[in-house]
Amino acid sequence: MLTLYTPDGSVLGHTDCFDPALTLDCGQAFRWTVNEDGCWRGIAFGRKLGIKVTDGGFVLFSESKDDFEKVWKRYFDFDRDYASLCKRFSEDDYLKSAIAMYSGIRVLRQEPWETLCSFIISQNNNIPRIKGIISRLCEGFGESLGGGDYAFPSAEDLARLDERELSPLRCGFRAKYIIDAAQKTASDEVRLDELEIMPIEEARAELMKIKGVGPKVAECTLLYGCGRAEAFPVDVWMKRVLDELYPKGLPACFDGYQGIAQQYLFHWRRNFPKS
DNA sequence: AACCAGGCGCATA
DNA sequence: TATGCGCATGGT
């Protein structure tokens, strides 16, 4: 069990199965960076956080004392019992070996709008460039948080823009998709705040009302932005995993948590590209 | 210089 | 329902 500390040594809580490097740099979030001291820094829900790995746990540098309870506990899904989830997953030998290497991955519960927008940007794109575009999006249109930091811009703010005003992002054909997503979200034509509780098929259909949102972006939004652990994004890497390891379908121990299982397998397959 | 990147819309059959 | 192609941009 790992302990979460404040900078002055108070105990915030406990967790297991948490490695910031694996969790924050495994392609589910795009706004975290690590400095030369190994300290992670990021912004979510308009709040800043630093994370330093120490013996037996982590120090969380938050902006205020109650940020942990209000924001970060949920963001990192610290209430979920990953140890027993992993035990259950270990019924499957492939998943077991992926978890053996990457047990520090947690699936985040990010903001739905930020997640949706980020994965629209991710399509037919690579991670360094995705990060760059999102960084320019926040700097250009997000609220300043001081110290050169910016919140992720709201759907309402982006909905007022014309597609051409996004040209500084250099996000190419995705600009019109971002605007469409912003408008449909801001007008509540797409009800992002209900995706967490909607029947999953309905939630998928709701998201795919947006231009530029297909099955992959919808699944990523549900998994990383709505806490839907049963959402199962399939990209080229996961397609390979499915073809090579699970041609007859997923084993029963995945049920209900396919998305979390997917994250281990995705990371594992991507780090060892056999072909 | 082609080819690729955590896809999707659109046309075609 | 199922393929195949083009798409903006930038890095190998």
PDB file of C-alpha atoms (C1' of nucleotides) in Angstrom, chain A residues 112-113 115-117 119-120 123 155 174-192 195 203-215 217-218 221, chain B residues 8-10:
ATOM      1  CA  PRO A 112     -15.842  14.815 -20.169  1.00  0.00           C
ATOM      2  CA  TRP A 113     -15.473  17.887 -22.358  1.00  0.00           C
ATOM      3  CA  THR A 115     -11.558  14.262 -22.928  1.00  0.00           C
ATOM      4  CA  LEU A 116     -13.929  14.498 -25.857  1.00  0.00           C
ATOM      5  CA  CYS A 117     -12.062  17.424 -27.355  1.00  0.00           C
ATOM      6  CA  PHE A 119      -9.624  12.575 -28.502  1.00  0.00           C
ATOM      7  CA  ILE A 120     -11.179  14.415 -31.430  1.00  0.00           C
ATOM      8  CA  GLN A 123      -7.574  11.083 -34.588  1.00  0.00           C
ATOM      9  CA  ALA A 155     -17.190  24.238 -24.686  1.00  0.00           C
ATOM     10  CA  ARG A 174     -10.018  18.576 -36.933  1.00  0.00           C
ATOM     11  CA  ALA A 175     -10.880  22.260 -36.388  1.00  0.00           C
ATOM     12  CA  LYS A 176     -14.395  21.902 -37.733  1.00  0.00           C
ATOM     13  CA  TYR A 177     -14.924  18.852 -35.527  1.00  0.00           C
ATOM     14  CA  ILE A 178     -13.865  20.774 -32.419  1.00  0.00           C
ATOM     15  CA  ILE A 179     -16.305  23.571 -33.214  1.00  0.00           C
ATOM     16  CA  ASP A 180     -19.148  21.147 -33.869  1.00  0.00           C
ATOM     17  CA  ALA A 181     -18.437  19.350 -30.592  1.00  0.00           C
ATOM     18  CA  ALA A 182     -18.293  22.643 -28.711  1.00  0.00           C
ATOM     19  CA  GLN A 183     -21.578  23.872 -30.171  1.00  0.00           C
ATOM     20  CA  LYS A 184     -23.462  20.660 -29.550  1.00  0.00           C
ATOM     21  CA  THR A 185     -22.071  20.416 -26.040  1.00  0.00           C
ATOM     22  CA  ALA A 186     -22.740  24.051 -25.147  1.00  0.00           C
ATOM     23  CA  SER A 187     -26.305  23.865 -26.446  1.00  0.00           C
ATOM     24  CA  ASP A 188     -26.855  20.604 -24.583  1.00  0.00           C
ATOM     25  CA  GLU A 189     -27.769  18.878 -27.820  1.00  0.00           C
ATOM     26  CA  VAL A 190     -25.182  16.389 -26.647  1.00  0.00           C
ATOM     27  CA  ARG A 191     -25.609  15.889 -22.909  1.00  0.00           C
ATOM     28  CA  LEU A 192     -22.091  15.237 -21.713  1.00  0.00           C
ATOM     29  CA  LEU A 195     -22.927  10.115 -20.169  1.00  0.00           C
ATOM     30  CA  ALA A 203     -24.062   7.177 -24.482  1.00  0.00           C
ATOM     31  CA  ARG A 204     -22.146   6.022 -27.565  1.00  0.00           C
ATOM     32  CA  ALA A 205     -24.897   7.206 -29.872  1.00  0.00           C
ATOM     33  CA  GLU A 206     -25.097  10.514 -28.039  1.00  0.00           C
ATOM     34  CA  LEU A 207     -21.411  11.211 -28.624  1.00  0.00           C
ATOM     35  CA  MET A 208     -21.500  10.111 -32.238  1.00  0.00           C
ATOM     36  CA  LYS A 209     -23.992  12.863 -33.027  1.00  0.00           C
ATOM     37  CA  ILE A 210     -20.887  15.013 -33.231  1.00  0.00           C
ATOM     38  CA  LYS A 211     -19.042  15.315 -36.530  1.00  0.00           C
ATOM     39  CA  GLY A 212     -15.626  13.740 -36.189  1.00  0.00           C
ATOM     40  CA  VAL A 213     -16.693  11.446 -33.389  1.00  0.00           C
ATOM     41  CA  GLY A 214     -16.759   7.801 -34.378  1.00  0.00           C
ATOM     42  CA  PRO A 215     -16.569   4.629 -32.291  1.00  0.00           C
ATOM     43  CA  VAL A 217     -13.313   8.709 -29.951  1.00  0.00           C
ATOM     44  CA  ALA A 218     -16.630   7.856 -28.293  1.00  0.00           C
ATOM     45  CA  THR A 221     -14.412   9.759 -24.019  1.00  0.00           C
TER      46      THR A 221
ATOM     47  C1'  DC B   8     -13.659   9.498 -39.422  1.00  0.00           C
ATOM     48  C1'  DG B   9     -16.788  11.140 -43.292  1.00  0.00           C
ATOM     49  C1'  DC B  10     -18.181  10.180 -47.537  1.00  0.00           C
TER      50       DC B  10
END
